[in-house]
XYZ file of C-alpha atoms in Angstrom:
276
model
C -0.164 -0.043 0.167
C 1.233 3.520 -0.705
C -0.576 5.210 2.241
C -2.315 3.888 5.362
C -6.020 3.287 5.172
C -7.065 6.170 7.233
C -5.301 8.626 4.540
C -6.898 6.611 1.771
C -10.268 6.759 3.324
C -10.272 10.535 4.053
C -9.275 11.254 0.263
C -12.158 8.860 -0.757
C -14.680 10.546 1.615
C -13.599 13.997 0.234
C -13.638 13.082 -3.462
C -16.635 10.689 -3.985
C -18.594 11.628 -0.613
C -18.809 10.217 2.771
C -20.979 7.190 1.972
C -20.574 3.375 2.581
C -23.049 1.049 0.667
C -23.527 -2.456 1.929
C -23.516 -5.403 -0.318
C -26.100 -7.520 1.393
C -27.501 -10.065 -0.860
C -29.964 -11.746 1.718
C -32.756 -13.957 0.196
C -35.548 -11.434 0.420
C -33.527 -9.072 -1.607
C -32.549 -11.583 -4.195
C -36.178 -12.321 -4.488
C -36.992 -8.630 -4.655
C -34.509 -8.421 -7.769
C -36.289 -11.381 -9.631
C -33.328 -13.563 -8.739
C -33.155 -17.104 -7.261
C -31.700 -17.708 -3.786
C -28.652 -19.508 -5.180
C -25.218 -19.046 -6.306
C -26.318 -17.666 -9.646
C -28.470 -15.259 -8.127
C -25.836 -14.176 -5.497
C -23.373 -13.618 -8.463
C -25.727 -11.523 -10.526
C -26.679 -9.357 -7.757
C -23.220 -8.710 -6.506
C -21.968 -8.105 -10.100
C -24.661 -5.485 -10.662
C -23.974 -3.766 -7.405
C -20.211 -3.580 -8.022
C -20.593 -2.435 -11.665
C -23.197 0.202 -10.333
C -21.158 1.763 -7.455
C -17.566 0.773 -7.407
C -16.666 3.533 -9.624
C -18.927 6.104 -7.747
C -18.854 5.659 -3.971
C -16.130 5.795 -1.444
C -16.723 2.486 0.141
C -18.585 -0.863 -0.505
C -19.015 -3.104 2.323
C -19.963 -6.809 1.562
C -21.683 -8.615 4.411
C -19.566 -11.714 4.652
C -22.145 -14.017 6.155
C -24.242 -13.726 3.037
C -21.755 -15.078 0.895
C -20.286 -17.688 3.443
C -24.127 -19.445 3.423
C -23.320 -20.649 -0.169
C -20.145 -22.394 1.070
C -16.981 -22.308 -1.302
C -18.926 -20.895 -4.398
C -20.351 -18.132 -2.245
C -16.650 -17.098 -1.149
C -15.534 -17.386 -4.731
C -18.182 -14.872 -5.729
C -17.135 -12.520 -2.669
C -13.440 -12.829 -3.671
C -14.203 -11.554 -7.046
C -16.405 -8.807 -5.823
C -13.690 -7.530 -3.632
C -11.136 -7.691 -6.619
C -13.361 -5.853 -8.894
C -14.513 -3.340 -6.534
C -10.994 -2.194 -5.521
C -9.916 -2.139 -9.330
C -12.788 0.105 -9.977
C -11.472 2.568 -7.159
C -13.674 1.777 -4.376
C -12.238 0.886 -0.942
C -13.807 -2.367 0.560
C -14.843 -2.911 4.038
C -15.381 -6.533 4.729
C -18.057 -6.539 7.260
C -17.097 -10.046 8.967
C -17.276 -9.094 12.675
C -14.652 -11.460 13.742
C -13.498 -11.641 17.337
C -11.299 -14.424 18.996
C -7.964 -14.697 20.651
C -4.458 -15.678 19.763
C -3.608 -17.740 16.702
C -7.456 -17.855 15.583
C -7.436 -14.054 15.711
C -4.292 -13.915 13.700
C -5.932 -16.153 11.082
C -8.784 -14.018 10.896
C -6.539 -11.064 10.321
C -4.446 -13.000 7.616
C -7.694 -13.915 5.822
C -8.850 -10.311 5.313
C -5.805 -8.048 5.909
C -2.841 -9.686 4.411
C -1.938 -8.494 0.990
C -1.605 -12.207 -0.292
C -5.000 -13.161 0.710
C -7.515 -13.447 -1.921
C -10.081 -11.934 0.447
C -7.891 -8.972 1.147
C -9.811 -5.933 1.845
C -8.904 -2.250 2.730
C -10.463 -2.726 6.295
C -12.561 -5.224 8.161
C -15.040 -5.005 11.124
C -14.205 -6.892 14.118
C -15.675 -7.446 17.752
C -13.729 -6.410 20.848
C -15.775 -8.429 23.310
C -13.253 -11.031 24.282
C -11.414 -8.076 25.379
C -9.655 -5.220 23.316
C -6.377 -6.854 23.664
C -7.502 -9.892 21.730
C -7.610 -7.702 18.654
C -3.863 -7.065 18.647
C -3.112 -9.583 15.582
C -5.766 -7.582 13.636
C -4.079 -4.104 14.598
C -0.684 -5.428 13.911
C -1.656 -6.992 10.417
C -3.586 -3.713 9.192
C -0.420 -1.713 10.180
C 1.704 -4.086 8.101
C -0.550 -4.007 4.967
C -1.783 -0.314 5.288
C -5.379 -1.613 6.031
C -7.885 -0.659 8.683
C -10.047 -1.986 11.480
C -13.448 -0.950 12.665
C -14.377 -2.218 16.253
C -17.962 -2.513 17.284
C -18.383 0.189 20.114
C -21.928 1.746 20.282
C -24.170 -0.535 18.007
C -27.929 0.394 17.581
C -29.328 -3.208 18.413
C -31.193 -3.334 21.749
C -29.247 -6.214 23.042
C -26.077 -4.341 22.719
C -26.726 -2.186 25.693
C -26.060 -4.660 28.313
C -22.574 -5.279 27.143
C -21.599 -2.111 25.747
C -23.034 0.094 28.560
C -21.800 -2.069 31.436
C -19.318 -0.420 33.758
C -15.738 -1.500 34.405
C -13.812 -1.291 37.527
C -12.299 2.249 36.300
C -15.780 3.644 35.887
C -15.813 3.599 32.330
C -18.613 1.670 30.294
C -17.215 -1.002 27.854
C -17.949 1.231 24.822
C -16.078 4.157 26.719
C -13.012 1.720 26.991
C -13.104 0.705 23.345
C -13.141 4.156 22.016
C -10.408 5.218 24.334
C -8.306 2.432 23.161
C -8.994 3.181 19.509
C -7.803 6.614 20.051
C -4.517 5.346 21.538
C -4.230 3.324 18.374
C -4.792 6.418 16.297
C -2.422 8.762 18.128
C -0.433 11.031 15.847
C -2.113 9.740 12.728
C -2.842 12.444 10.005
C -5.401 13.240 8.454
C -7.130 10.310 9.800
C -6.187 7.273 11.766
C -7.008 3.748 10.253
C -8.701 2.285 13.187
C -12.457 3.070 13.451
C -15.328 2.438 15.527
C -18.938 1.351 14.779
C -21.454 3.770 16.151
C -24.975 3.457 15.372
C -26.611 6.530 13.495
C -29.976 5.734 15.473
C -28.503 6.233 18.884
C -29.327 9.411 20.993
C -27.790 10.854 24.021
C -24.393 9.413 23.367
C -22.526 9.554 26.579
C -18.972 8.843 25.181
C -16.277 10.613 23.654
C -16.256 9.931 19.914
C -13.211 12.029 19.283
C -10.984 8.844 18.357
C -9.028 10.632 15.399
C -10.386 7.944 13.360
C -13.434 6.977 11.295
C -16.799 6.270 12.707
C -18.738 3.651 10.649
C -22.501 4.841 10.989
C -24.959 2.053 10.179
C -28.747 2.847 10.480
C -29.273 5.314 7.812
C -32.240 4.521 5.879
C -34.133 1.579 6.496
C -33.412 1.616 10.247
C -34.879 5.017 10.460
C -31.740 7.454 10.806
C -31.612 10.155 8.118
C -28.376 12.218 6.933
C -29.844 15.164 8.872
C -29.708 13.311 12.167
C -25.830 12.853 12.051
C -24.788 16.284 13.392
C -26.926 15.653 16.423
C -25.719 12.120 17.088
C -22.170 12.699 16.413
C -21.489 16.259 17.180
C -17.983 17.661 16.641
C -16.855 14.095 15.267
C -19.504 14.206 12.504
C -16.896 15.322 9.745
C -15.125 11.804 10.490
C -18.646 9.796 10.118
C -18.952 7.377 7.351
C -22.768 6.643 7.104
C -23.486 3.235 5.752
C -26.662 2.602 3.843
C -27.619 -0.884 2.495
C -31.526 -1.571 1.871
C -32.465 1.989 1.136
C -29.974 1.926 -1.782
C -30.119 -1.828 -2.770
C -33.915 -1.795 -3.134
C -33.503 0.149 -6.112
C -31.996 -2.529 -8.124
C -31.486 -4.415 -10.548
C -31.281 -0.949 -12.375
C -27.742 0.450 -12.545
C -28.927 3.625 -13.235
C -31.337 3.620 -10.248
C -28.559 2.511 -7.791
C -26.292 5.187 -8.741
C -28.989 7.842 -8.745
C -30.198 6.806 -5.157
C -26.463 6.557 -3.854
C -25.677 10.002 -5.401
C -28.736 11.494 -3.720
C -27.536 10.061 -0.258
C -24.083 11.509 -0.616
C -25.567 15.007 -1.510
C -27.714 14.775 1.613
C -24.893 13.796 3.834
C -22.542 16.512 2.619
C -25.457 18.999 3.156
C -25.841 17.889 6.612
C -22.346 17.505 7.730
C -20.290 19.749 5.353
């Protein structure tokens, strides 16, 4: 890599707009597109999204689980999508949410963050709930390859509250601790650190410091109820580093390539208008 992920992400967001579009080929969406819930439908769907958006948006985010459910043939579709999207200029954020310890975490890091891997992505989502230190292999691999890591911090699902808002011996919530340690990983990075947090755009009254000098992946815009206009209130001074993630509210406009491009461009304009 010629530059760290944070630098490349800042450049992509400034040039193409702050938007991440998910590639989520779940069964209902394949049906809505008139496709079969099989590998052929998966491939057609994925190729269409990449064709429509890889040259347009800053980040594409394949959800690994929707490919894994088809076994090795699904993974082959995912590998091709990653390669094609990156070739067209999009950054690829693999939504894998991996979290483990020791050599197993290192193997996950190799799968998604090693330059020699067929699944090499510009960044990957991880879960810190076996302890933030368990993610060290992912951070080390990312630094070595110039890629990035997004750790779950404040998610919008109601079940997340019982873990993320639990208070540790130091008086900090688990989420605050994750954010603080991400900020340490990003220390002295410019213009943006490579280690981000996942913070739901549907949340309100966030009692945590979001100034981590890194990107904030914000799922929940669109079908989950948040709008671009909500972002300044949710993220405050950290809003310029927010990467809103939209899936269903873009993908439902397929299989028309033109419609996918039009709606994603509209989201970019709305986000830029909201956060500058």
